Amino acid sequence: MADVHQEAPKPQPSYSDWNHIQIAYFSMEIAVAPDIPTYSGGLGVLAGDTLRSAADTGLPLVAVTLLHRKGYFRQHLSAEGVQTEEDEPWKPEEMLQRLEPLAAITIQGRPVMVQAWRKDIAGVDGHVVPIIFLDTDLDPNDPWDRQLTDHLYGGDTFYRLCQETVLGMGGVSILAAIGCQPSVLHMNEGHAALLTLGLLEEQVNEGNLLDATQADLDSVRERCVFTTHTPVPAGHDRFTMDQARQVLGEERTSALEKFGSCHDGMLNMTYVALRFSRYVNGVAMQHGRVSREMFPDYPVQAITNGVHAATWIQPSLQGLLDERVPNWRRDNLYLRFAIGIAPEEIRARHMDAKRVLISAVAARTGVQLQEDRFTIGFARRAAAYKRADMLFSDPIRLTQLAQECGGLQIVYAGKAHPHDDLGKNIIHHVFEAAAQLNSDALRIVYLENYEWELGALLTAGVDLWLNTPRRPYEASGTSGMKAAMNGVPSLSTLDGWWIEGCIEGATGWAIAESDDESIEAESLYEKLENEILPLYSRHPERWAEIMRMSLAINGSFFNTHRMLYQYVTNAYFPGDAPAQRILQPELALSR
Ligand SMILES: *Cc1c(COP(=O)(O)O)cnc(C)c1O
């Protein structure tokens, strides 16, 4: 099980020095802890890992998100693989600390009061990164407004626009109310883009937004940083001008139009963020290139994502690293020195995680997997471009492979968004294929309710991490990074982070790219049959060497410590000596 990141001692340290905060990180979802269901998947996990690394590295940063009282959803799967959903309510009152100041914003012409809750993440040396959760469930608010912070990605586009107004404008107001004046505001995806409107309102003070001067716009732009997260057009939030007028009112909508935040006659959150940011980046090198093609008027940079090592490396391997590469927790770059650990030791630690996974599968499904059998993991959001069923495109061949290698086990997991019928069909199809193919030699299980803890079990406990996105739709992907840190190599199409992480035969394998899907599937089988399975069963010492390289080469780079260092150097404080700036915050305040 993932090590739950070290919590701040209770009672939580009081945080009177909001004025030392230099960076405010806004994200619609944040995976704060396994028992706080305020995230849906990769974006939220990335946000949480970013904050854990900010705490470890002593960055003066605050995060802002929504409370999501009813969470995302809990997934149930019937025996036939039909998904149903259930709310996941939780108790902020028991887990967070309520802050005093309230903020007031306007939605649909009505005043909406916003309160804030706080939770701290403490780093290895005790540095605290506070997270502010915004909440509109307050007595004086209209009943409609009270449920705006209930459901992550719930409701329709109108609900979404109201939520984004709470996040962006409410977030800026709350920061002002608590006396926090960050010099940098980071939008983690376009959901947070309306924070720019909040800043512009602060800038023009009581004046009319339409009278904002170039200097006003520049001063907002000077403070804003934007990370875009998907090359899938549907992933970019858009709202009709009519909705914008209803939710935001005439003046703000006209201002957004006037200042170039609309596209194709819609209010487009990506364009809001692009227009008002001095630095913009994609989340892997290829994603940077694709984003520059999508937004040719903007210089989109790239900083490749990472994961927080101490969160995702399984406990048994953590113990070995503590002995051999002390300091890896404070600075993930030290993972490079795992190259000095004997491969058999890493393999033995992996076997511990495989046993934990096998007993979790037995407890959840009643299916008993075997620890000496090669085990493939595939877990991700059920979206068409991820092609979860590529492995089943030639069922006869898959069965033959399983028989020839002495038995094959495949573990699946993943949710489909409640409105995504295509995604639900994919899950159903995997169930159907599994039911037909299951035999003594080939065991396929689908685990329900993919979330943090299951993600940790799978990425640490399987032997191979499989990923089959259709290029170039995977912006980065991070689950394969978790696997790599646990010594688990990937077999994947060359998309997202894997273009950077794949050293063929050393850290994993690439599936050949083709417009013809059957050629890609052929390549997948061919790699399994001719390279991966023989290596695993006949050359365990070479397999262990691959595990070690996954950890030492990819683990030491695809982590959020390195990622955040790149944000500090390139995005937050370019041109400044970053260390000096962080060590002497007073320099920043006088900027
Ligand atoms: C890491 C993680 C993700 C993101 O992984 P991808 O490779 O982008 O699919 C999604 N959901 C959970 C629960 C995770 O732990």
Coordinates of C-alpha atoms and ligand atoms in Angstrom, one line a residue:
M1 CA 0.0 0.0 0.0
A2 CA 1.2 3.5 -0.7
D3 CA 2.8 5.3 2.1
V4 CA 0.3 7.9 3.1
H5 CA 2.4 11.0 3.0
Q6 CA 3.6 12.1 6.4
E7 CA 0.9 14.3 8.0
A8 CA 1.5 17.5 9.9
P9 CA 1.5 17.0 13.6
K10 CA -1.7 17.8 15.4
P11 CA -2.8 20.4 16.3
Q12 CA -1.9 21.8 12.9
P13 CA 0.7 24.6 13.0
S14 CA -1.0 27.9 12.8
Y15 CA -0.2 29.7 9.6
S16 CA -0.1 33.4 10.3
D17 CA 2.5 34.1 7.7
W18 CA 0.4 33.9 4.6
N19 CA 2.4 36.8 3.4
H20 CA 5.4 34.6 2.8
I21 CA 3.6 32.6 0.2
Q22 CA 4.9 33.3 -3.3
I23 CA 3.0 30.8 -5.4
A24 CA -0.7 30.0 -5.5
Y25 CA -1.5 26.7 -7.3
F26 CA -5.1 26.4 -8.5
S27 CA -6.5 23.0 -9.5
M28 CA -10.1 21.8 -9.8
E29 CA -9.1 18.4 -8.4
I30 CA -6.3 17.4 -5.9
A31 CA -5.6 13.9 -4.6
V32 CA -4.7 15.0 -1.1
A33 CA -5.0 11.7 0.7
P34 CA -6.6 8.3 -0.1
D35 CA -9.5 9.0 2.2
I36 CA -10.3 12.4 0.7
P37 CA -12.2 11.7 -2.6
T38 CA -11.7 15.1 -4.2
Y39 CA -10.0 13.9 -7.4
S40 CA -11.0 11.8 -10.4
G41 CA -7.7 10.6 -11.9
G42 CA -4.4 11.8 -13.4
L43 CA -4.9 15.5 -13.1
G44 CA -5.7 15.4 -9.4
V45 CA -3.0 12.9 -8.6
L46 CA -0.5 15.1 -10.4
A47 CA -1.7 18.1 -8.4
G48 CA -1.4 16.2 -5.1
D49 CA 2.1 14.9 -6.1
T50 CA 3.1 18.4 -7.0
L51 CA 2.1 19.7 -3.6
R52 CA 3.9 16.8 -1.8
S53 CA 7.0 17.7 -3.6
A54 CA 6.6 21.4 -2.9
A55 CA 6.4 20.5 0.8
D56 CA 9.5 18.3 0.5
T57 CA 11.5 21.0 -1.3
G58 CA 10.4 23.9 0.9
L59 CA 8.6 25.9 -1.7
P60 CA 6.5 28.8 -0.4
L61 CA 3.3 27.7 -2.1
V62 CA -0.5 27.5 -1.3
A63 CA -3.0 25.4 -3.2
V64 CA -6.6 26.3 -4.0
T65 CA -9.3 23.8 -5.0
L66 CA -13.0 23.0 -4.4
L67 CA -14.3 21.0 -1.5
H68 CA -16.4 18.5 -3.5
R69 CA -18.5 17.3 -0.5
K70 CA -19.8 14.4 -2.5
G71 CA -16.5 13.5 -4.2
Y72 CA -16.3 12.2 -7.7
F73 CA -18.0 8.8 -7.7
R74 CA -17.6 5.2 -6.4
Q75 CA -17.7 2.7 -9.3
H76 CA -19.7 -0.5 -9.1
L77 CA -19.4 -3.1 -11.8
S78 CA -21.9 -5.9 -12.2
A79 CA -20.8 -9.4 -13.1
E80 CA -21.4 -8.5 -16.8
G81 CA -19.2 -5.4 -16.5
V82 CA -22.1 -2.8 -16.3
Q83 CA -20.9 0.3 -14.4
T84 CA -23.1 2.1 -11.9
E85 CA -22.1 5.1 -9.8
E86 CA -22.6 6.2 -6.3
D87 CA -21.8 9.5 -4.5
E88 CA -18.8 9.5 -2.3
P89 CA -19.7 11.8 0.6
W90 CA -17.0 12.6 3.1
K91 CA -16.7 14.7 6.3
P92 CA -14.6 17.8 5.8
E93 CA -15.6 18.9 9.3
E94 CA -13.6 16.0 10.7
M95 CA -10.6 16.2 8.5
L96 CA -10.0 19.9 7.7
Q97 CA -9.7 23.1 9.6
R98 CA -12.3 25.8 8.9
L99 CA -10.8 29.3 8.2
E100 CA -12.5 32.4 9.4
P101 CA -12.7 34.8 6.6
L102 CA -15.4 34.5 4.0
A103 CA -15.4 35.8 0.5
A104 CA -18.4 37.0 -1.6
I105 CA -18.6 36.6 -5.3
T106 CA -21.4 37.1 -7.8
I107 CA -23.0 34.3 -9.8
Q108 CA -26.1 34.9 -12.0
G109 CA -26.3 38.4 -10.4
R110 CA -26.6 36.9 -6.9
P111 CA -24.1 37.2 -4.1
V112 CA -22.6 33.8 -3.2
M113 CA -20.7 33.5 0.0
V114 CA -17.6 31.3 -0.1
Q115 CA -16.0 29.8 2.9
A116 CA -12.6 28.1 3.0
W117 CA -11.3 24.9 4.7
R118 CA -7.7 24.1 5.2
K119 CA -5.5 21.1 5.2
D120 CA -1.7 21.0 5.4
I121 CA 0.7 18.8 3.7
A122 CA 4.0 18.5 5.5
G123 CA 7.2 17.6 3.7
V124 CA 10.2 15.5 4.8
D125 CA 11.6 18.4 6.8
G126 CA 8.3 19.6 8.2
H127 CA 7.8 22.5 5.7
V128 CA 4.0 23.0 5.3
V129 CA 2.1 23.5 2.1
P130 CA -1.5 24.6 3.0
I131 CA -4.4 23.6 0.7
I132 CA -7.5 25.7 0.7
F133 CA -10.8 24.0 -0.2
L134 CA -13.6 26.4 -1.3
D135 CA -17.1 25.6 -0.1
T136 CA -20.4 27.4 -0.9
D137 CA -22.6 25.2 1.3
L138 CA -23.5 28.1 3.6
D139 CA -26.9 29.1 5.1
P140 CA -27.3 32.5 3.5
N141 CA -26.7 31.1 0.0
D142 CA -29.4 30.2 -2.5
P143 CA -30.1 26.4 -2.5
W144 CA -28.7 26.1 -6.0
D145 CA -25.5 27.9 -5.1
R146 CA -25.1 25.7 -2.0
Q147 CA -24.5 22.6 -4.1
L148 CA -22.0 24.2 -6.4
T149 CA -19.1 22.6 -4.5
D150 CA -20.6 19.1 -4.2
H151 CA -19.7 17.1 -7.3
L152 CA -16.4 17.0 -9.1
Y153 CA -17.2 17.1 -12.8
G154 CA -20.9 16.6 -12.0
G155 CA -23.8 18.3 -13.6
D156 CA -23.9 20.0 -17.0
T157 CA -21.9 22.8 -18.6
F158 CA -23.9 25.4 -16.7
Y159 CA -23.0 23.8 -13.4
R160 CA -19.4 23.6 -14.5
L161 CA -19.2 27.2 -15.4
C162 CA -20.6 28.2 -12.0
Q163 CA -18.0 25.9 -10.3
E164 CA -15.2 27.4 -12.3
T165 CA -16.4 30.8 -11.2
V166 CA -16.2 29.7 -7.6
L167 CA -12.7 28.3 -8.1
G168 CA -11.2 31.2 -10.0
M169 CA -12.9 34.2 -8.6
G170 CA -13.7 32.8 -5.2
G171 CA -10.1 31.6 -4.9
V172 CA -8.7 35.0 -5.6
S173 CA -11.1 36.6 -3.1
I174 CA -10.3 34.2 -0.4
L175 CA -6.5 34.7 -0.9
A176 CA -7.1 38.4 -0.5
A177 CA -9.3 37.9 2.6
I178 CA -6.6 35.9 4.4
G179 CA -3.8 38.3 3.4
C180 CA -2.0 36.1 0.9
Q181 CA -0.5 38.0 -2.1
P182 CA 1.3 35.5 -4.3
S183 CA 3.5 36.8 -7.0
V184 CA 2.7 33.8 -9.2
L185 CA -0.6 32.1 -9.8
H186 CA -0.5 28.8 -11.5
M187 CA -3.5 27.4 -13.4
N188 CA -3.4 23.6 -13.4
E189 CA -5.6 23.2 -16.5
G190 CA -8.2 25.7 -17.9
H191 CA -10.7 25.0 -15.1
A192 CA -9.0 27.7 -13.0
A193 CA -8.8 30.3 -15.8
L194 CA -11.3 32.7 -14.3
L195 CA -8.8 33.5 -11.6
T196 CA -7.4 35.9 -14.2
L197 CA -10.7 37.8 -14.2
G198 CA -10.5 38.0 -10.4
L199 CA -7.1 39.5 -10.7
L200 CA -8.2 41.9 -13.3
E201 CA -11.0 43.1 -11.1
E202 CA -8.6 43.6 -8.3
Q203 CA -6.4 45.5 -10.7
V204 CA -9.1 48.0 -11.9
N205 CA -10.4 48.2 -8.3
E206 CA -13.9 49.6 -8.4
G207 CA -13.5 50.6 -12.1
N208 CA -15.2 49.1 -15.1
L209 CA -13.5 46.1 -16.5
L210 CA -14.0 47.3 -20.0
D211 CA -11.8 50.3 -19.2
A212 CA -8.8 48.1 -18.2
T213 CA -5.6 49.5 -19.7
Q214 CA -2.8 47.6 -21.4
A215 CA -0.9 48.1 -18.1
D216 CA -3.7 46.5 -16.2
L217 CA -3.7 43.5 -18.5
D218 CA 0.1 43.3 -18.4
S219 CA 0.1 43.3 -14.6
V220 CA -2.3 40.3 -14.5
R221 CA -0.3 38.5 -17.2
E222 CA 3.0 39.1 -15.4
R223 CA 1.7 36.9 -12.5
C224 CA 0.0 34.0 -14.3
V225 CA 1.3 30.7 -15.4
F226 CA -0.8 28.1 -17.2
T227 CA -0.4 24.4 -17.8
T228 CA -2.6 22.8 -20.5
H229 CA -3.2 19.0 -20.0
T230 CA -4.8 17.5 -23.1
P231 CA -4.5 17.4 -26.8
V232 CA -8.1 16.1 -27.0
P233 CA -10.2 19.0 -28.2
A234 CA -13.2 17.9 -26.1
G235 CA -11.0 18.2 -23.0
H236 CA -10.9 22.0 -23.4
D237 CA -13.8 23.6 -21.5
R238 CA -16.1 25.8 -23.7
F239 CA -19.3 27.7 -22.8
T240 CA -21.8 29.5 -25.0
M241 CA -21.7 33.3 -24.7
D242 CA -25.3 33.1 -23.5
Q243 CA -24.2 30.9 -20.5
A244 CA -21.3 33.2 -19.9
R245 CA -23.7 36.2 -19.7
Q246 CA -26.0 34.4 -17.4
V247 CA -23.3 33.3 -15.0
L248 CA -20.8 36.1 -15.1
G249 CA -23.0 39.0 -16.2
E250 CA -22.7 41.4 -19.1
E251 CA -19.7 43.4 -18.0
R252 CA -17.4 40.5 -17.4
T253 CA -18.5 38.6 -20.4
S254 CA -17.9 41.7 -22.6
A255 CA -14.5 42.2 -21.1
L256 CA -13.5 38.6 -21.8
E257 CA -14.7 39.0 -25.4
K258 CA -12.8 42.3 -25.7
F259 CA -9.6 40.9 -24.4
G260 CA -9.5 37.9 -26.7
S261 CA -10.7 35.0 -24.5
C262 CA -13.3 33.7 -26.8
H263 CA -12.8 31.3 -29.7
D264 CA -15.3 30.2 -32.4
G265 CA -18.0 32.2 -30.7
M266 CA -17.6 30.5 -27.4
L267 CA -16.0 31.4 -24.1
N268 CA -13.0 29.1 -24.1
M269 CA -11.2 28.6 -20.9
T270 CA -8.0 27.5 -22.6
Y271 CA -8.0 30.9 -24.5
V272 CA -8.8 32.8 -21.3
A273 CA -5.7 31.2 -19.7
L274 CA -3.5 31.6 -22.8
R275 CA -4.4 35.2 -23.2
F276 CA -3.6 36.1 -19.6
S277 CA -0.5 34.0 -18.9
R278 CA 3.1 35.0 -19.3
Y279 CA 4.2 31.3 -19.4
V280 CA 2.3 28.4 -20.8
N281 CA 3.4 24.8 -21.0
G282 CA 2.3 21.3 -22.0
V283 CA 3.1 18.2 -19.8
A284 CA 5.6 16.3 -22.0
M285 CA 7.9 17.3 -24.9
Q286 CA 5.5 15.9 -27.6
H287 CA 2.5 17.5 -25.9
G288 CA 4.3 20.9 -26.1
R289 CA 4.7 20.4 -29.8
V290 CA 1.1 19.3 -30.3
S291 CA -0.1 22.3 -28.2
R292 CA 1.9 24.7 -30.3
E293 CA 0.1 23.4 -33.4
M294 CA -3.3 23.7 -31.7
F295 CA -2.5 27.3 -30.4
P296 CA -0.1 28.7 -33.0
D297 CA -0.3 32.2 -31.6
Y298 CA 1.1 31.2 -28.3
P299 CA 4.6 30.1 -27.3
V300 CA 3.8 26.9 -25.5
Q301 CA 6.7 25.4 -23.6
A302 CA 6.9 21.9 -22.2
I303 CA 7.7 20.5 -18.7
T304 CA 7.3 16.8 -18.5
N305 CA 5.1 15.5 -15.6
G306 CA 6.4 13.4 -12.8
V307 CA 5.1 11.5 -9.7
H308 CA 6.0 11.8 -6.0
A309 CA 8.4 9.0 -5.3
A310 CA 7.7 8.5 -1.6
T311 CA 4.0 8.3 -2.3
W312 CA 4.1 5.7 -5.1
I313 CA 7.1 3.5 -4.3
Q314 CA 5.8 0.5 -2.3
P315 CA 6.9 0.1 1.3
S316 CA 9.2 -2.9 0.9
L317 CA 11.2 -1.1 -1.8
Q318 CA 11.2 2.1 0.2
G319 CA 13.0 0.1 3.0
L320 CA 15.7 -1.0 0.6
L321 CA 16.2 2.6 -0.7
D322 CA 16.4 4.0 2.8
E323 CA 19.3 1.6 3.4
R324 CA 21.1 2.1 0.1
V325 CA 20.4 5.6 -1.2
P326 CA 19.6 7.7 1.9
N327 CA 18.2 11.2 1.0
W328 CA 16.1 9.9 -1.9
R329 CA 13.0 11.2 0.0
R330 CA 14.4 14.7 0.2
D331 CA 15.7 14.7 -3.3
N332 CA 14.3 12.2 -5.8
L333 CA 17.3 12.7 -8.1
Y334 CA 19.3 10.3 -5.7
L335 CA 17.2 7.5 -7.1
R336 CA 19.7 7.4 -9.9
F337 CA 22.1 5.7 -7.5
A338 CA 19.7 2.7 -7.3
I339 CA 22.0 1.5 -10.2
G340 CA 24.4 0.4 -7.4
I341 CA 21.9 -2.0 -5.8
A342 CA 22.1 -5.6 -6.8
P343 CA 19.3 -6.5 -9.2
E344 CA 18.2 -9.5 -7.3
E345 CA 17.5 -7.4 -4.3
I346 CA 15.2 -5.2 -6.3
R347 CA 13.4 -8.2 -7.7
A348 CA 13.0 -9.7 -4.2
R349 CA 11.4 -6.4 -3.0
H350 CA 9.1 -6.4 -6.0
M351 CA 8.0 -10.0 -5.2
D352 CA 6.8 -8.6 -1.8
A353 CA 4.5 -6.1 -3.7
K354 CA 3.3 -8.8 -6.0
R355 CA 2.2 -10.9 -3.1
V356 CA 0.3 -7.9 -1.6
L357 CA -1.4 -7.4 -5.0
I358 CA -2.3 -11.1 -5.3
S359 CA -3.9 -11.1 -1.8
A360 CA -5.8 -7.9 -2.6
V361 CA -7.1 -9.4 -5.8
A362 CA -8.2 -12.5 -3.9
A363 CA -9.9 -10.4 -1.2
R364 CA -11.7 -8.3 -3.8
T365 CA -12.7 -10.9 -6.4
G366 CA -12.1 -14.4 -5.0
V367 CA -9.7 -15.0 -7.9
Q368 CA -6.4 -16.6 -6.8
L369 CA -3.5 -15.4 -8.9
Q370 CA -0.1 -17.2 -8.9
E371 CA 3.0 -15.4 -7.8
D372 CA 5.3 -17.2 -10.3
R373 CA 3.2 -16.2 -13.3
F374 CA 3.8 -13.2 -15.5
T375 CA 1.3 -10.5 -14.7
I376 CA 0.3 -7.6 -16.9
G377 CA -1.4 -4.4 -15.5
F378 CA -3.7 -2.1 -17.4
A379 CA -5.5 0.6 -15.4
R380 CA -6.8 3.9 -16.7
R381 CA -9.8 5.9 -17.4
A382 CA -12.0 4.1 -19.9
A383 CA -11.6 6.4 -22.9
A384 CA -11.7 5.3 -26.5
Y385 CA -8.3 6.5 -27.5
K386 CA -6.7 4.4 -24.7
R387 CA -7.8 1.2 -26.5
A388 CA -8.1 -1.0 -23.4
D389 CA -9.1 -3.9 -25.6
M390 CA -6.1 -4.0 -28.0
L391 CA -4.7 -7.0 -26.1
F392 CA -7.8 -8.9 -27.1
S393 CA -7.7 -8.2 -30.8
D394 CA -6.4 -11.7 -31.5
P395 CA -7.8 -13.9 -28.7
I396 CA -6.4 -17.1 -30.1
R397 CA -2.9 -15.8 -30.2
L398 CA -3.2 -14.4 -26.7
T399 CA -4.3 -17.8 -25.4
Q400 CA -1.4 -19.5 -27.2
L401 CA 1.0 -17.0 -25.7
A402 CA -0.4 -17.8 -22.2
Q403 CA 0.0 -21.5 -22.7
E404 CA 3.5 -21.2 -24.1
C405 CA 4.9 -19.1 -21.3
G406 CA 3.5 -21.2 -18.5
G407 CA 0.5 -19.0 -17.7
L408 CA -0.4 -15.3 -18.0
Q409 CA -2.4 -13.0 -15.7
I410 CA -3.9 -9.7 -16.7
V411 CA -5.3 -7.2 -14.2
Y412 CA -7.5 -4.4 -15.3
A413 CA -9.1 -1.4 -13.6
G414 CA -10.6 1.9 -14.7
K415 CA -13.7 4.1 -14.4
A416 CA -15.7 5.6 -17.2
H417 CA -17.2 9.1 -16.6
P418 CA -20.9 8.7 -15.7
H419 CA -22.0 10.4 -18.9
D420 CA -19.5 8.5 -21.1
D421 CA -21.4 5.6 -22.7
L422 CA -18.6 4.8 -25.0
G423 CA -16.3 4.4 -22.1
K424 CA -18.8 2.2 -20.3
N425 CA -19.0 0.0 -23.4
I426 CA -15.3 -0.4 -23.4
I427 CA -15.4 -1.8 -19.8
H428 CA -18.2 -4.1 -20.8
H429 CA -16.3 -5.3 -23.8
V430 CA -13.2 -6.1 -21.6
F431 CA -15.5 -8.1 -19.3
E432 CA -16.9 -10.1 -22.3
A433 CA -13.5 -10.9 -23.6
A434 CA -12.3 -12.0 -20.2
A435 CA -15.3 -14.3 -19.7
Q436 CA -14.6 -16.0 -23.1
L437 CA -10.8 -16.3 -22.6
N438 CA -10.4 -17.2 -19.0
S439 CA -8.8 -20.6 -18.6
D440 CA -6.1 -22.3 -16.5
A441 CA -3.4 -20.6 -18.5
L442 CA -5.0 -17.2 -18.9
R443 CA -6.5 -15.3 -16.0
I444 CA -8.1 -12.0 -16.6
V445 CA -9.6 -9.9 -13.7
Y446 CA -11.1 -6.5 -13.7
L447 CA -11.0 -4.7 -10.3
E448 CA -13.7 -2.1 -9.6
N449 CA -13.3 1.4 -8.3
Y450 CA -9.9 2.4 -9.6
E451 CA -8.5 5.0 -7.2
W452 CA -5.3 5.9 -5.3
E453 CA -4.8 2.8 -3.3
L454 CA -5.6 0.4 -6.1
G455 CA -3.3 2.4 -8.4
A456 CA -0.5 2.0 -5.9
L457 CA -1.1 -1.8 -5.6
L458 CA -1.2 -2.3 -9.3
T459 CA 1.7 -0.2 -10.4
A460 CA 3.9 -1.8 -7.8
G461 CA 2.8 -5.4 -8.0
V462 CA 2.5 -6.3 -11.6
D463 CA 5.4 -7.4 -13.8
L464 CA 4.6 -5.2 -16.9
W465 CA 2.7 -2.0 -17.3
L466 CA 0.7 -2.0 -20.5
N467 CA -0.4 1.2 -22.2
T468 CA -1.9 1.5 -25.7
P469 CA -3.0 5.1 -26.3
R470 CA -3.6 6.3 -29.9
R471 CA -1.0 8.8 -30.7
P472 CA -0.9 11.8 -30.0
Y473 CA -3.8 11.8 -27.5
E474 CA -1.9 10.9 -24.3
A475 CA -0.6 14.2 -23.1
S476 CA 1.8 12.6 -20.6
G477 CA 0.3 9.7 -18.5
T478 CA 1.8 9.1 -15.1
S479 CA 0.8 5.6 -14.1
G480 CA 3.8 4.2 -16.1
M481 CA 6.1 6.5 -14.1
K482 CA 4.8 5.0 -10.8
A483 CA 5.4 1.6 -12.3
A484 CA 9.0 2.5 -13.3
M485 CA 9.8 3.7 -9.8
N486 CA 8.7 0.4 -8.5
G487 CA 11.0 -1.4 -11.0
V488 CA 8.1 -2.3 -13.3
P489 CA 8.9 -1.7 -17.0
S490 CA 6.3 -0.6 -19.6
L491 CA 5.2 -1.9 -22.9
S492 CA 3.5 1.1 -24.6
T493 CA 2.8 2.9 -27.8
L494 CA 5.3 5.8 -28.2
D495 CA 3.0 8.5 -26.9
G496 CA 3.2 11.0 -24.0
W497 CA 6.0 10.5 -21.5
W498 CA 7.0 7.1 -23.0
I499 CA 8.6 8.8 -26.0
E500 CA 11.1 10.2 -23.4
G501 CA 11.2 7.2 -21.0
C502 CA 11.5 4.3 -23.4
I503 CA 15.0 2.9 -23.9
E504 CA 14.1 -0.2 -25.9
G505 CA 15.0 -3.4 -24.0
A506 CA 16.5 -1.4 -21.1
T507 CA 13.6 0.4 -19.4
G508 CA 10.8 -1.3 -21.4
W509 CA 9.5 -1.7 -24.9
A510 CA 7.7 0.3 -27.6
I511 CA 4.7 -0.9 -29.6
A512 CA 5.3 0.0 -33.3
E513 CA 3.2 2.9 -34.5
S514 CA 0.9 2.6 -37.5
D515 CA -2.3 4.1 -38.8
D516 CA -3.4 0.5 -39.1
E517 CA -4.5 -0.6 -35.7
S518 CA -4.0 -4.3 -36.6
I519 CA -0.3 -3.6 -37.2
E520 CA 0.0 -2.1 -33.8
A521 CA -1.7 -5.1 -32.2
E522 CA 0.6 -7.4 -34.1
S523 CA 3.6 -5.5 -32.7
L524 CA 2.2 -5.8 -29.2
Y525 CA 1.9 -9.6 -29.5
E526 CA 5.3 -9.8 -31.2
K527 CA 7.1 -8.0 -28.4
L528 CA 5.4 -10.1 -25.8
E529 CA 6.1 -13.4 -27.6
N530 CA 9.7 -12.8 -28.8
E531 CA 11.2 -10.5 -26.2
I532 CA 9.3 -10.0 -23.0
L533 CA 7.9 -13.4 -22.1
P534 CA 11.1 -15.3 -23.0
L535 CA 13.2 -12.8 -21.0
Y536 CA 11.1 -13.1 -18.0
S537 CA 10.9 -16.8 -17.9
R538 CA 14.4 -17.8 -19.2
H539 CA 16.6 -14.9 -18.1
P540 CA 15.5 -13.8 -14.7
E541 CA 18.8 -12.0 -14.0
R542 CA 18.4 -9.9 -17.2
W543 CA 14.8 -9.2 -16.2
A544 CA 16.0 -7.9 -12.8
E545 CA 18.5 -5.7 -14.6
I546 CA 15.6 -4.1 -16.5
M547 CA 13.7 -3.6 -13.3
R548 CA 16.8 -1.8 -11.8
M549 CA 17.1 0.5 -14.9
S550 CA 13.5 1.4 -14.8
L551 CA 14.0 2.6 -11.2
A552 CA 17.4 4.2 -11.6
I553 CA 17.0 5.9 -15.0
N554 CA 13.3 6.6 -15.2
G555 CA 12.5 6.9 -11.4
S556 CA 15.2 9.5 -11.0
F557 CA 13.8 11.7 -13.7
F558 CA 10.0 11.2 -14.0
N559 CA 9.3 12.5 -10.5
T560 CA 7.7 15.7 -9.2
H561 CA 10.8 17.0 -7.5
R562 CA 12.5 17.4 -10.9
M563 CA 9.3 18.6 -12.4
L564 CA 8.8 21.3 -9.8
Y565 CA 12.4 22.4 -10.0
Q566 CA 11.8 22.9 -13.7
Y567 CA 8.6 25.0 -12.9
V568 CA 10.6 27.1 -10.5
T569 CA 13.4 27.7 -13.0
N570 CA 11.4 28.1 -16.2
A571 CA 7.9 29.2 -15.2
Y572 CA 7.7 30.7 -11.7
F573 CA 10.9 32.7 -11.4
P574 CA 12.7 32.7 -14.8
G575 CA 15.9 34.7 -14.8
D576 CA 16.1 34.8 -11.0
A577 CA 18.6 32.6 -9.1
P578 CA 15.8 30.3 -7.9
A579 CA 17.6 29.1 -4.7
Q580 CA 18.2 32.7 -3.6
R581 CA 14.6 33.6 -4.2
I582 CA 13.2 30.7 -2.2
L583 CA 15.7 31.1 0.6
Q584 CA 15.1 34.8 1.0
P585 CA 11.3 35.3 0.5
E586 CA 11.6 39.0 1.3
L587 CA 13.3 39.4 -2.1
A588 CA 10.2 38.1 -3.8
L589 CA 7.9 40.4 -1.9
S590 CA 9.8 43.5 -3.1
R591 CA 9.6 42.3 -6.7
Ligands
LIG1 C1 -1.7 7.7 -11.5 C2 -3.2 7.6 -11.6 C3 -3.8 8.1 -12.7 C4 -3.1 8.7 -13.9 O1 -2.5 7.7 -14.7 P1 -2.5 7.7 -16.3 O2 -1.3 7.0 -16.7 O3 -2.6 9.1 -16.7 O4 -3.7 6.9 -16.6 C5 -5.2 8.0 -12.8 N1 -5.9 7.4 -11.7 C6 -5.3 7.0 -10.6 C7 -6.1 6.4 -9.5 C8 -3.9 7.1 -10.5 O5 -3.3 6.6 -9.4

